Coordinates of C-alpha atoms and ligand atoms in Angstrom, one line a residue:
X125 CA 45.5 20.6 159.9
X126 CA 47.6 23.3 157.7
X127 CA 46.5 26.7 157.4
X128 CA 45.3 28.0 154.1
X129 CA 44.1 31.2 152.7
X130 CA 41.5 30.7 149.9
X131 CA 40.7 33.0 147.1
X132 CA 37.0 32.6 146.0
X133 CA 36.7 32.6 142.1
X134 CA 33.3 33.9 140.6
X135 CA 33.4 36.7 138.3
X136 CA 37.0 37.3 138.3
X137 CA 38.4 34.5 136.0
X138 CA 41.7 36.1 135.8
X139 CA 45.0 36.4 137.7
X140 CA 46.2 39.9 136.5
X141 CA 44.6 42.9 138.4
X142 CA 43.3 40.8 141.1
X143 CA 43.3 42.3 144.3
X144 CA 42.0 39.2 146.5
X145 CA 44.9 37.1 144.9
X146 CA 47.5 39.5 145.8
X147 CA 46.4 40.2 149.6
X148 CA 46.0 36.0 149.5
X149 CA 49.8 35.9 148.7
X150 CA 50.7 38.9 150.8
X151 CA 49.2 37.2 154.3
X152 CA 51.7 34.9 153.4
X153 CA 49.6 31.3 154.1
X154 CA 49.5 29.1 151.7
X155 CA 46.8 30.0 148.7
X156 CA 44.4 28.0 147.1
X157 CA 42.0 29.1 144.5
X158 CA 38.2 27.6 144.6
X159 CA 35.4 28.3 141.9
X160 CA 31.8 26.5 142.1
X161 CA 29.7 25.7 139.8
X162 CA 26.8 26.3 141.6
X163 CA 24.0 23.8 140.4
X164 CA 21.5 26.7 141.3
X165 CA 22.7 28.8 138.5
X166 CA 22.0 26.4 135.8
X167 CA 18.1 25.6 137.1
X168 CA 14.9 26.3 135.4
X169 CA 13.8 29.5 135.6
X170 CA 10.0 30.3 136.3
X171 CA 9.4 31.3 132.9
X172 CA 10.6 27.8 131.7
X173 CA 14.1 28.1 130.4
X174 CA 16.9 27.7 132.2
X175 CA 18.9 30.3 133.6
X176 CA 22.6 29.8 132.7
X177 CA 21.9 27.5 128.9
X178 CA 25.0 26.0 127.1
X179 CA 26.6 29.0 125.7
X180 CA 27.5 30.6 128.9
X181 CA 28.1 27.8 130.7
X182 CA 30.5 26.4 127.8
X183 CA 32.9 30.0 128.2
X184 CA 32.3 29.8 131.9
X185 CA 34.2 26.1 132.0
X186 CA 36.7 26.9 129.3
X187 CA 37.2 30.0 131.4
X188 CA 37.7 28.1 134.6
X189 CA 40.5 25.6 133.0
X190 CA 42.2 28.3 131.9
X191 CA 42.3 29.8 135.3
X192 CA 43.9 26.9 136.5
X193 CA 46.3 27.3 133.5
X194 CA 47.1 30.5 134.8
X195 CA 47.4 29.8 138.7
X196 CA 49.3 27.0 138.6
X197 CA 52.1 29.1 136.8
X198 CA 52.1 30.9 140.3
X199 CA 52.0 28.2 141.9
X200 CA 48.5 28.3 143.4
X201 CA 46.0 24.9 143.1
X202 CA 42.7 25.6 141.3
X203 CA 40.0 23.0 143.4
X204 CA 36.8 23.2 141.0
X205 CA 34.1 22.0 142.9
X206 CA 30.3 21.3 141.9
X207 CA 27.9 21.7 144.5
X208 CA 26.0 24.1 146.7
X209 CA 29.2 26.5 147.5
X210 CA 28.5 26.9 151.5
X211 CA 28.7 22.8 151.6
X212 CA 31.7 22.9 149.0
X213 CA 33.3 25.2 152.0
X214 CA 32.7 23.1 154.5
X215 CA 34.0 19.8 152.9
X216 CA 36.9 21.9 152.2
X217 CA 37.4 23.0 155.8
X218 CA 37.5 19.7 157.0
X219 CA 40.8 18.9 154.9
X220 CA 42.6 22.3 155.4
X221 CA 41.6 24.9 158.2
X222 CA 40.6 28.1 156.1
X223 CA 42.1 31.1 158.0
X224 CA 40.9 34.0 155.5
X225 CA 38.6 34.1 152.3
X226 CA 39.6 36.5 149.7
X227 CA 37.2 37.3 147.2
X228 CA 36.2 40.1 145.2
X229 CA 32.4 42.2 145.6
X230 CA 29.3 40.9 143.7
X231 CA 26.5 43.7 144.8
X232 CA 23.2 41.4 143.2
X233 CA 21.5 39.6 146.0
X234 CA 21.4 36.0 144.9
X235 CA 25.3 36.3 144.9
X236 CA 25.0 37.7 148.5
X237 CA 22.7 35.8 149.8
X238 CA 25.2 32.6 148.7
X239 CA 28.3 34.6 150.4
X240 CA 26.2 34.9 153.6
X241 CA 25.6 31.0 153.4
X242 CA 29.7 30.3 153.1
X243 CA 30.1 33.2 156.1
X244 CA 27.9 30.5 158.4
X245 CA 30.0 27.8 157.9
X246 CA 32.7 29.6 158.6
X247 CA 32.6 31.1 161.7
X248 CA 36.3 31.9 162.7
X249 CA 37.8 32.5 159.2
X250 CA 38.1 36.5 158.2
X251 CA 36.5 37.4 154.9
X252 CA 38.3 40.6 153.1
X253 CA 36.0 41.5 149.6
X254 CA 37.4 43.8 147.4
X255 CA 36.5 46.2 144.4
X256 CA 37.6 44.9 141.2
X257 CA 34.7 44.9 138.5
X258 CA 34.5 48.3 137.4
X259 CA 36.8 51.4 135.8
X260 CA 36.1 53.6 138.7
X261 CA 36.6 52.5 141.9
X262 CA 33.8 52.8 143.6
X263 CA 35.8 55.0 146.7
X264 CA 36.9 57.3 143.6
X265 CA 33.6 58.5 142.3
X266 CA 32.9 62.2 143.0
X267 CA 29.4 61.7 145.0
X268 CA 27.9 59.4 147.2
X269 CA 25.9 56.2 145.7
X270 CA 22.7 57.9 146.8
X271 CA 23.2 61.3 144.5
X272 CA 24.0 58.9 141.5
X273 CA 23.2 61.4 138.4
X274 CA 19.6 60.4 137.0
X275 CA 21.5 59.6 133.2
X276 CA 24.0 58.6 131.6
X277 CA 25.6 62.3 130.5
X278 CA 25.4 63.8 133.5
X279 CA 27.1 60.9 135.3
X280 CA 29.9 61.2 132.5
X281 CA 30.0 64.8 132.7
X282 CA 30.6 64.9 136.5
X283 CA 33.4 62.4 136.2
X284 CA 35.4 64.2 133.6
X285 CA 34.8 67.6 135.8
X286 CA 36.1 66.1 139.1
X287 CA 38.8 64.1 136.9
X288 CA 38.4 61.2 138.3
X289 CA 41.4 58.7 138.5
X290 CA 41.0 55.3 136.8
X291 CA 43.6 53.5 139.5
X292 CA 46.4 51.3 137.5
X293 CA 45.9 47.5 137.3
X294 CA 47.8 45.0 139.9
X295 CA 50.3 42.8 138.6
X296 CA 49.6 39.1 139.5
X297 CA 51.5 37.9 142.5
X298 CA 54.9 36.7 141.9
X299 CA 55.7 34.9 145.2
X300 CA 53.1 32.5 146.5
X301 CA 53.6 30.2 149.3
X302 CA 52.8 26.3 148.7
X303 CA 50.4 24.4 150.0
X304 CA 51.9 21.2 151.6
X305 CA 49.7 18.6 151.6
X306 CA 48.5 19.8 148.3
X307 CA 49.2 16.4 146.4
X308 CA 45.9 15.1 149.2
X309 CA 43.7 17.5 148.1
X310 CA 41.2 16.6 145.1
X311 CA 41.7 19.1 142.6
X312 CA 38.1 18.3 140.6
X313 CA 37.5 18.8 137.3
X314 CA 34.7 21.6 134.9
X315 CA 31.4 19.7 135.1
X316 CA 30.2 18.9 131.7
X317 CA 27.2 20.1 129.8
X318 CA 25.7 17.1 130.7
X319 CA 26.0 17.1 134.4
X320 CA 25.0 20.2 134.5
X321 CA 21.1 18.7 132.6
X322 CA 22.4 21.0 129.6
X323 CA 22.5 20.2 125.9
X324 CA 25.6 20.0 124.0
X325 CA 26.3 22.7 121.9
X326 CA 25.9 22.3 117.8
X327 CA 28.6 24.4 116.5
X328 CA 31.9 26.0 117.7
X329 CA 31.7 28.1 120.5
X330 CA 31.7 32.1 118.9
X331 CA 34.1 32.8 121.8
X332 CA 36.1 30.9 123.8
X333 CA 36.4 31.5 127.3
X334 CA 39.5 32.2 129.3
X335 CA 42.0 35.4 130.1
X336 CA 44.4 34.5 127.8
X337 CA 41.9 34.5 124.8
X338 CA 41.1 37.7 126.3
X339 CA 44.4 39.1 125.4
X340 CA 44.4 37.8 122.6
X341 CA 41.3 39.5 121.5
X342 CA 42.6 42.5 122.5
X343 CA 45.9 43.1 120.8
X344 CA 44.2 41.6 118.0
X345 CA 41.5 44.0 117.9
X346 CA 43.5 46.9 119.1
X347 CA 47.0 46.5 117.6
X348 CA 47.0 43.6 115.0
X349 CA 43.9 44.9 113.2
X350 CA 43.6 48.2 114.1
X351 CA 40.3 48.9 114.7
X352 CA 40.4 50.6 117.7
X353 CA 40.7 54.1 115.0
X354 CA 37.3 53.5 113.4
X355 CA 35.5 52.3 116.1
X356 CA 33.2 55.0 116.8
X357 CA 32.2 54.7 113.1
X358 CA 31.6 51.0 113.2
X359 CA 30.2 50.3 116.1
X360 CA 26.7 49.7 115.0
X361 CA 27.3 47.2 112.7
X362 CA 25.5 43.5 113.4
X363 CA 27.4 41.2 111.3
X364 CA 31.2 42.0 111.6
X365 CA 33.2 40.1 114.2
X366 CA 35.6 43.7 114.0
X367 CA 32.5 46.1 113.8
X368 CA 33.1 46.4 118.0
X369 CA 35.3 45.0 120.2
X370 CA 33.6 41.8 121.5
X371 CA 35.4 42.3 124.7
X372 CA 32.0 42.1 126.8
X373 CA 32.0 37.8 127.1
X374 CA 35.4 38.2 128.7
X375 CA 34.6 41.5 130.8
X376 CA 31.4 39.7 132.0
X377 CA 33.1 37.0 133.7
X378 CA 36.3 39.0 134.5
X379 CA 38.8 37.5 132.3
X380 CA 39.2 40.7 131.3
X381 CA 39.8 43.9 133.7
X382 CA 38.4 46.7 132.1
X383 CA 41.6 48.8 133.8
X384 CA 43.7 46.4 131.7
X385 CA 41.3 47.6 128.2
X386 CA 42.2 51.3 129.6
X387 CA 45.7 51.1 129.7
X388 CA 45.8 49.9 126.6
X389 CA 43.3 52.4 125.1
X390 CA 45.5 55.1 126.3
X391 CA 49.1 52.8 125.2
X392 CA 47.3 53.2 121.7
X393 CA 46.6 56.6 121.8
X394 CA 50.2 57.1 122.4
X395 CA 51.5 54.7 119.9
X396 CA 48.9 55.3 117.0
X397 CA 46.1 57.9 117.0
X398 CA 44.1 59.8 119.7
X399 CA 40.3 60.3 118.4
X400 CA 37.0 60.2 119.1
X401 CA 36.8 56.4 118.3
X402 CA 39.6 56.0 121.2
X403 CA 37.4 58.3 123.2
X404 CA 34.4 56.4 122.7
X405 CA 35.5 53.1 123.6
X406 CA 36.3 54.2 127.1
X407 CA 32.8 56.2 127.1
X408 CA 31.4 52.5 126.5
X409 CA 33.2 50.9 129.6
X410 CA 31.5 53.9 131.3
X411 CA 28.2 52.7 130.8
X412 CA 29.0 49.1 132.2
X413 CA 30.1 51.0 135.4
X414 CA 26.9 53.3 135.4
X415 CA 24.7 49.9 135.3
X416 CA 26.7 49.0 137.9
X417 CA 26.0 51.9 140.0
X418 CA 22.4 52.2 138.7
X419 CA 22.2 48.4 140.6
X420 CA 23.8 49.6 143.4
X421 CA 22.1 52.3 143.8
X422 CA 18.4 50.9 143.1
X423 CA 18.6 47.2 144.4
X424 CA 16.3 44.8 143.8
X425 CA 14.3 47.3 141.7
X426 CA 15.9 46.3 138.8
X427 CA 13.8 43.6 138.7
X428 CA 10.9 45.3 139.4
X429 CA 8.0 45.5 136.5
X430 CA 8.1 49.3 137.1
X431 CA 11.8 49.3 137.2
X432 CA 13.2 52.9 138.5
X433 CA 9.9 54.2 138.0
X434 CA 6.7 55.3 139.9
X435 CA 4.2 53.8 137.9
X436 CA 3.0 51.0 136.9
X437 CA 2.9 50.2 133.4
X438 CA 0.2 47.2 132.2
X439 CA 2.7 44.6 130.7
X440 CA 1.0 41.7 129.3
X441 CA 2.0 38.0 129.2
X442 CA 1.9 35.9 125.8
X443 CA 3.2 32.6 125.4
X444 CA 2.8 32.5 121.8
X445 CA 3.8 36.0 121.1
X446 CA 7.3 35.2 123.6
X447 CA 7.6 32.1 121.3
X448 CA 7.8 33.9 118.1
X449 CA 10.1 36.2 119.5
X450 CA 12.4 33.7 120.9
X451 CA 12.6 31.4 117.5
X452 CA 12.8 34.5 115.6
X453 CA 9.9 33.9 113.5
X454 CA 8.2 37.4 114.3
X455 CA 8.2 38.0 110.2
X456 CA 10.1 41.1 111.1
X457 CA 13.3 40.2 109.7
X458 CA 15.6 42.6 111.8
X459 CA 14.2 40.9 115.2
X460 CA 14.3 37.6 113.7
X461 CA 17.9 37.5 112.8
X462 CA 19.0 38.8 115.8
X463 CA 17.1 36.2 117.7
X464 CA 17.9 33.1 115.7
X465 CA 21.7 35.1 116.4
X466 CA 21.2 35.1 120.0
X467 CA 20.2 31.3 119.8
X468 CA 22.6 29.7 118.1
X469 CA 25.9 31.6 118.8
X470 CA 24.6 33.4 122.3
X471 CA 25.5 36.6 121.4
X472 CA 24.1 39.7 119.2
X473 CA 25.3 43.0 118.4
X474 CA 24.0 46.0 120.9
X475 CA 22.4 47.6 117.8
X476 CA 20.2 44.4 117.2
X477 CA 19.7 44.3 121.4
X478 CA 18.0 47.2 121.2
X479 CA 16.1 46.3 118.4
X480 CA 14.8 42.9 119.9
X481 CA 14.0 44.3 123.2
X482 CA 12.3 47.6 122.1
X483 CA 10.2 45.4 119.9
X484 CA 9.0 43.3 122.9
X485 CA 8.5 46.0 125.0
X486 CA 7.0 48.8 122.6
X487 CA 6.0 47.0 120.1
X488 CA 4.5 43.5 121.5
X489 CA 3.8 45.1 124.8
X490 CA 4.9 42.2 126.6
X491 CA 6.4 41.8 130.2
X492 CA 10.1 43.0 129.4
X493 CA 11.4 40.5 132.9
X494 CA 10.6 37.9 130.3
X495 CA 12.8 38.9 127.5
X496 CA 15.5 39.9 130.1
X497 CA 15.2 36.6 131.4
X498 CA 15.9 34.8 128.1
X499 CA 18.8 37.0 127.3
X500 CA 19.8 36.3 131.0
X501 CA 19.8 32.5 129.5
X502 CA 21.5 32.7 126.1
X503 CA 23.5 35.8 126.5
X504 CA 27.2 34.2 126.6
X505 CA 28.3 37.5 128.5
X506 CA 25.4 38.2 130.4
X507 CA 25.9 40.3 132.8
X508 CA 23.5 41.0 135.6
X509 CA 23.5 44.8 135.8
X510 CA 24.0 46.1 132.3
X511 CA 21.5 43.4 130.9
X512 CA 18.3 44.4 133.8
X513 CA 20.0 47.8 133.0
X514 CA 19.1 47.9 129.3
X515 CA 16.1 46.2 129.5
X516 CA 14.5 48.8 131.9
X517 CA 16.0 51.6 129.8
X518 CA 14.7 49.5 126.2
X519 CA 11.3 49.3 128.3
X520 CA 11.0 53.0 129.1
X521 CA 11.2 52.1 132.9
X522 CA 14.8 52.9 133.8
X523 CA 17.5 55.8 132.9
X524 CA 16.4 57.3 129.6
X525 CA 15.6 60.4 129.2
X526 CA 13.2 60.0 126.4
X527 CA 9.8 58.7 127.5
X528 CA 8.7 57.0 124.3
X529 CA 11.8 55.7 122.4
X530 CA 10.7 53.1 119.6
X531 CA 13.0 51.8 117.4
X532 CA 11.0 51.2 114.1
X533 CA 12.9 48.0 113.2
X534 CA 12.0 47.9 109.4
X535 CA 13.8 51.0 109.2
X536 CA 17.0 50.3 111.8
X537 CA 17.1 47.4 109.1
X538 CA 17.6 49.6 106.5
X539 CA 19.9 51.9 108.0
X540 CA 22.0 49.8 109.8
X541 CA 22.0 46.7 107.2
X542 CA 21.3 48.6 103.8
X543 CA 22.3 45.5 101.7
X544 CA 20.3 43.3 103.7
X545 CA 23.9 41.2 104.8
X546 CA 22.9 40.6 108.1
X547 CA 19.2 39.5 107.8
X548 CA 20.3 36.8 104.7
X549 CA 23.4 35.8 106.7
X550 CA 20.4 34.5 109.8
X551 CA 17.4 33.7 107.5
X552 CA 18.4 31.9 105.0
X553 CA 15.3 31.2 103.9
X554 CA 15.2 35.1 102.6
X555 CA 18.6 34.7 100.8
X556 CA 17.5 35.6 97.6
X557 CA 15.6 38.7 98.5
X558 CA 17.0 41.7 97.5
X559 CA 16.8 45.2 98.8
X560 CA 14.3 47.0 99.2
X561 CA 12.2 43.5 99.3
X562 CA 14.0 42.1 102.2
X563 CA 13.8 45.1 104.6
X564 CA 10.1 44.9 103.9
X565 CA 9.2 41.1 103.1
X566 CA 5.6 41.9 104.2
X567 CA 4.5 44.1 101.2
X568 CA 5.9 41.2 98.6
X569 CA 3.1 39.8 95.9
X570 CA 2.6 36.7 95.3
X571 CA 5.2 37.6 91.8
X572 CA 7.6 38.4 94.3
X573 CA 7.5 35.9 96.1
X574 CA 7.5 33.8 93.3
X575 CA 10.3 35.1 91.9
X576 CA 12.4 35.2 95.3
X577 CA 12.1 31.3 96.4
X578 CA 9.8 32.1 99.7
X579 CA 5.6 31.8 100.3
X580 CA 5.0 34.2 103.5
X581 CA 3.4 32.4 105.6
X582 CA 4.8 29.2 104.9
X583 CA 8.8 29.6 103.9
X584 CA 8.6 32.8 106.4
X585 CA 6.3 34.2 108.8
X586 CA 3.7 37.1 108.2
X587 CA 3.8 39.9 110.5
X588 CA 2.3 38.4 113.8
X589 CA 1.3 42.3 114.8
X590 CA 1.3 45.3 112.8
X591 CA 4.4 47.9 113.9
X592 CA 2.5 51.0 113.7
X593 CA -0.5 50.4 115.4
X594 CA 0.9 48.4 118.1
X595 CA 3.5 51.4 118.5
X596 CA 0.5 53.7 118.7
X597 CA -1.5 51.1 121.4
X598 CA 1.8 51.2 123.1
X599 CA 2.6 54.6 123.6
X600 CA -1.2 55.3 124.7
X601 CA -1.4 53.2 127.3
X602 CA 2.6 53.9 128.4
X603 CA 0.8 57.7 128.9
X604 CA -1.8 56.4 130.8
X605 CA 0.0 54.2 132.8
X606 CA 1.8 57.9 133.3
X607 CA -1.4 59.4 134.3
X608 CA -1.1 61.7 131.4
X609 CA -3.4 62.0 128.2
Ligands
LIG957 C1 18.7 44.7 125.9 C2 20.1 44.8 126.2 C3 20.8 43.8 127.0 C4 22.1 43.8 127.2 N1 22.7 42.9 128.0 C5 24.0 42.9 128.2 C6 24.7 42.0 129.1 O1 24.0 41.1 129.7 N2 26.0 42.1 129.3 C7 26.8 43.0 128.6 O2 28.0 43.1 128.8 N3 26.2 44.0 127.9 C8 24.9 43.9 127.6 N4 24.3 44.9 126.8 C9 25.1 46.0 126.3 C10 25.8 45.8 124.9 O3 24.8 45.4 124.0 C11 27.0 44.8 125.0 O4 27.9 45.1 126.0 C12 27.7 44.9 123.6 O5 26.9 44.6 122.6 C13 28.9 43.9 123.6 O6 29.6 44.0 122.4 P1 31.1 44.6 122.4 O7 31.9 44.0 123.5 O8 31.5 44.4 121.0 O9 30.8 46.1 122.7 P2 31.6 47.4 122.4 O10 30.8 48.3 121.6 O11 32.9 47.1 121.8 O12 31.8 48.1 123.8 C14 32.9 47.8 124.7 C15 32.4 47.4 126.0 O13 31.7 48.4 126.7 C16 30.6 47.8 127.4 N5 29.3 48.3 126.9 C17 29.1 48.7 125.7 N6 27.8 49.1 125.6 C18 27.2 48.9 126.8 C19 25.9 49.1 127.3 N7 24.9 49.6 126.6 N8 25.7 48.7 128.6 C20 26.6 48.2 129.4 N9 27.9 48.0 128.9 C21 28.2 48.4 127.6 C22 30.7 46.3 127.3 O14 31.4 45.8 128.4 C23 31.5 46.2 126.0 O15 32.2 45.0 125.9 C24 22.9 44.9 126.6 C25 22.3 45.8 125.7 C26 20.9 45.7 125.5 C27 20.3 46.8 124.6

């Protein structure tokens, strides 16, 4: 049987800075790439939706076929398999005898307890994992995992103190030896929505996967457009595809290295402007790798009602409360749109994030593992630690420093939407109510109304709780739960 090397494809859907690959090419057996859609990932969850829906699993295949794309140009065959990946591994090492896996680290334990399953049935073939996710090298940082700084600023101070080195990205291999018999090998092809018992989508995908749409995005967004200049400034916004960079579907799934968005940060500062929106950028990717350590660092904890914290907060469970939160028919127009965003396109600006989980937490009170869980299912770049990450820290459970931060979300609306844009652009149904009406829909009269095209209550939902005494309930019982008074 030939000998083979075989790089295992999960979050890394990219050739360029990919450690695995090179080492793969360097041992100098033949490569072959593998990625799995594991059936597992696309299952029901306990909370009734399923865990990988259509939007994700839509980038993840157009991701995958551009992989292949990519390999074959280095001569390496892409074998897309769908199955449990310890038995994909074991068909596989009946038809070629798998010397060495290459594959890079994935610290949550579902992932590990899968690698631990493809280990077994492969007793005699040496496993080499590598770092490739994050800015910082992990081996780089200036303290051990266990003395991880308790927020966000102190962790970014330290770094800049110790100057810590961001390491270059790899080039992709160049010279990678052929497989022989590679014409007997079945290649497979992306399971499609269908097989995986998914729904087809209704409208174009908002981003399409794949690293060379990553590219594109970003020399679009840096160079072509030149936003990179204002970004500090626009960050915030909801409804601009340009208001951020939208790199996160493609750093989520590794299409994108976030050493390759460095490089080019710093290629811009040199070609056009040095600022704080250049700065800020790079302060963003920072906060993916803190999540990343925070994850590390904590475990399973993440998942943990309490989260990071010593006590236990009262979280309630509501399915008709979780409905109107999911269908966006909370009558609070700023969590609506975003959830009727998240829904349909499977994204939704950080600004409205915050927003929709502060107002499950704080405001509904509700079991915040639930709301993570349905972002964990829509959210087309849903990544595991920065989305348990920000859901503990929108909770009041992980890394913030402020105990009792509440976004009022009538008036985020009118800060951070002041013409109302956003909210008409996802409720159409309140497209002819102007400002101040529309940040506000539950003080309009019945003239109002009248006079805008929409019946609360029948065109659009009444308040199903009332903000200020829920945040008031709230923060009691979060104090209590704090055995303070
Ligand atoms: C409740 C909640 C859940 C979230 N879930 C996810 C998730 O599953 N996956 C995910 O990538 N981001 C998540 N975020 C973080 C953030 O909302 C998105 O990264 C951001 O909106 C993506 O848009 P962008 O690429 O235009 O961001 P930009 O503003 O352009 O930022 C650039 C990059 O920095 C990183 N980044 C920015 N903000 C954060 C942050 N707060 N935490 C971690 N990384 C950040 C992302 O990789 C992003 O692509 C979540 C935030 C909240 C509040």
């Amino acid at each position: 049987m030939e000998k083979a090397a075989v790089v295992w494809f999960r979050k890394d859907l990219r050739v360029h800075d990919h450690e695995p690959l090179v080492q793969a090419a360097k041992s100098g057996l033949p490569v072959i790439g593998l990625y799995v859609f594991d059936p597992k990932e696309y299952e029901e969850t306990r909370y009734g939706f399923k865990k990988t829906d259509r939007h994700r699993a839509r980038f993840v295949q157009d991701s995958v076929e551009d992989l292949r794309r990519n390999l074959e140009t280095i001569g390496v065959p892409l074998l897309i398999r769908h199955e449990n990946p310890a038995d994909a591994f074991s068909v596989l090492s009946q038809q070629v005898s798998i010397q060495s896996v290459y594959l890079h680290e994935d610290i949550a334990s579902e992932e590990l307890a899968v690698e631990d399953s493809v280990r077994k049935v492969l007793p005699d073939a040496a496993f080499t994992v590598s770092h490739g996710r994050n800015l910082i090298h992990p081996d780089d940082l200036p303290f051990a995992i266990e003395e991880l700084p308790q927020t966000f600023s102190q962790y970014r101070k330290k770094l800049e103190k110790a100057g810590t080195p961001i390491r270059t990205a790899i080039p992709a291999p160049l010279n990678v030896t052929g497989l022989t018999m590679r014409g007997s090998l079945p290649l497979g092809d992306c399971p499609t929505l269908s097989d995986l018992g998914l729904e087809e989508l209704t409208r174009t995908p908002r981003y399409t996967g794949g690293s060379s749409q990553a590219k594109e995005r970003l020399t679009d967004y840096f160079f072509t457009k030149d936003r990179l200049k204002v970004y500090k400034e626009t960050r915030n916004g909801m409804l601009a595809e340009d208001d951020s960079s939208k790199f996160s579907p493609w750093l989520a799934h590794g299409c994108l290295s976030p050493r390759v968005v460095y490089e080019q940060i710093k290629r811009y500062e040199k070609e056009r402007v040095e600022n704080g929106s250049t700065y800020w950028l790079y302060v963003e990717l920072l906060w993916r790798d803190y999540f990343h350590l925070v994850h590390r660092k904590f475990g399973n904890r993440l998942f943990f009602a309490s989260g990071l914290r010593d006590f236990s907060v009262p979280w309630e469970q509501d399915e008709t409360l979780t409905q109107a939160w999911i269908q966006g028919k909370t009558g609070y127009p700023l969590v609506d749109a975003a959830m009727r965003e998240l829904k349909e396109t499977g994204f939704m600006s950080n600004r409205a994030r915050q927003n929709a989980a502060s107002f499950f937490t704080k405001n509904l009170g509700l079991d915040w593992r639930i709301g993570a869980a349905w972002f964990e299912s829509q959210l087309v770049d849903f990544d595991v630690a920065s989305n348990y990450g920000n859901w503990l820290y929108s909770a009041g459970v992980g890394n913030d420093p402020i105990q009792f931060r509440t976004f009022n979300v009538e008036k985020q609306a009118a800060d951070y939407d002041p013409e109302g844009d956003y909210l008409k652009h996802w409720l159409p149904e309140l497209r002819r109510v102007p400002v101040p009406w529309i940040h506000a829909t539950r003080e309009m009269g019945l003239i109002e109304q009248k006079e805008y095209g929409v019946t609360l209550g029948e065109d659009y939902p009444l308040p199903i709780i009332d903000l200020q005494e829920a945040m008031r309930e709230r923060r009691e019982r979060m104090k209590q739960a704090m055995g303070k008074t």
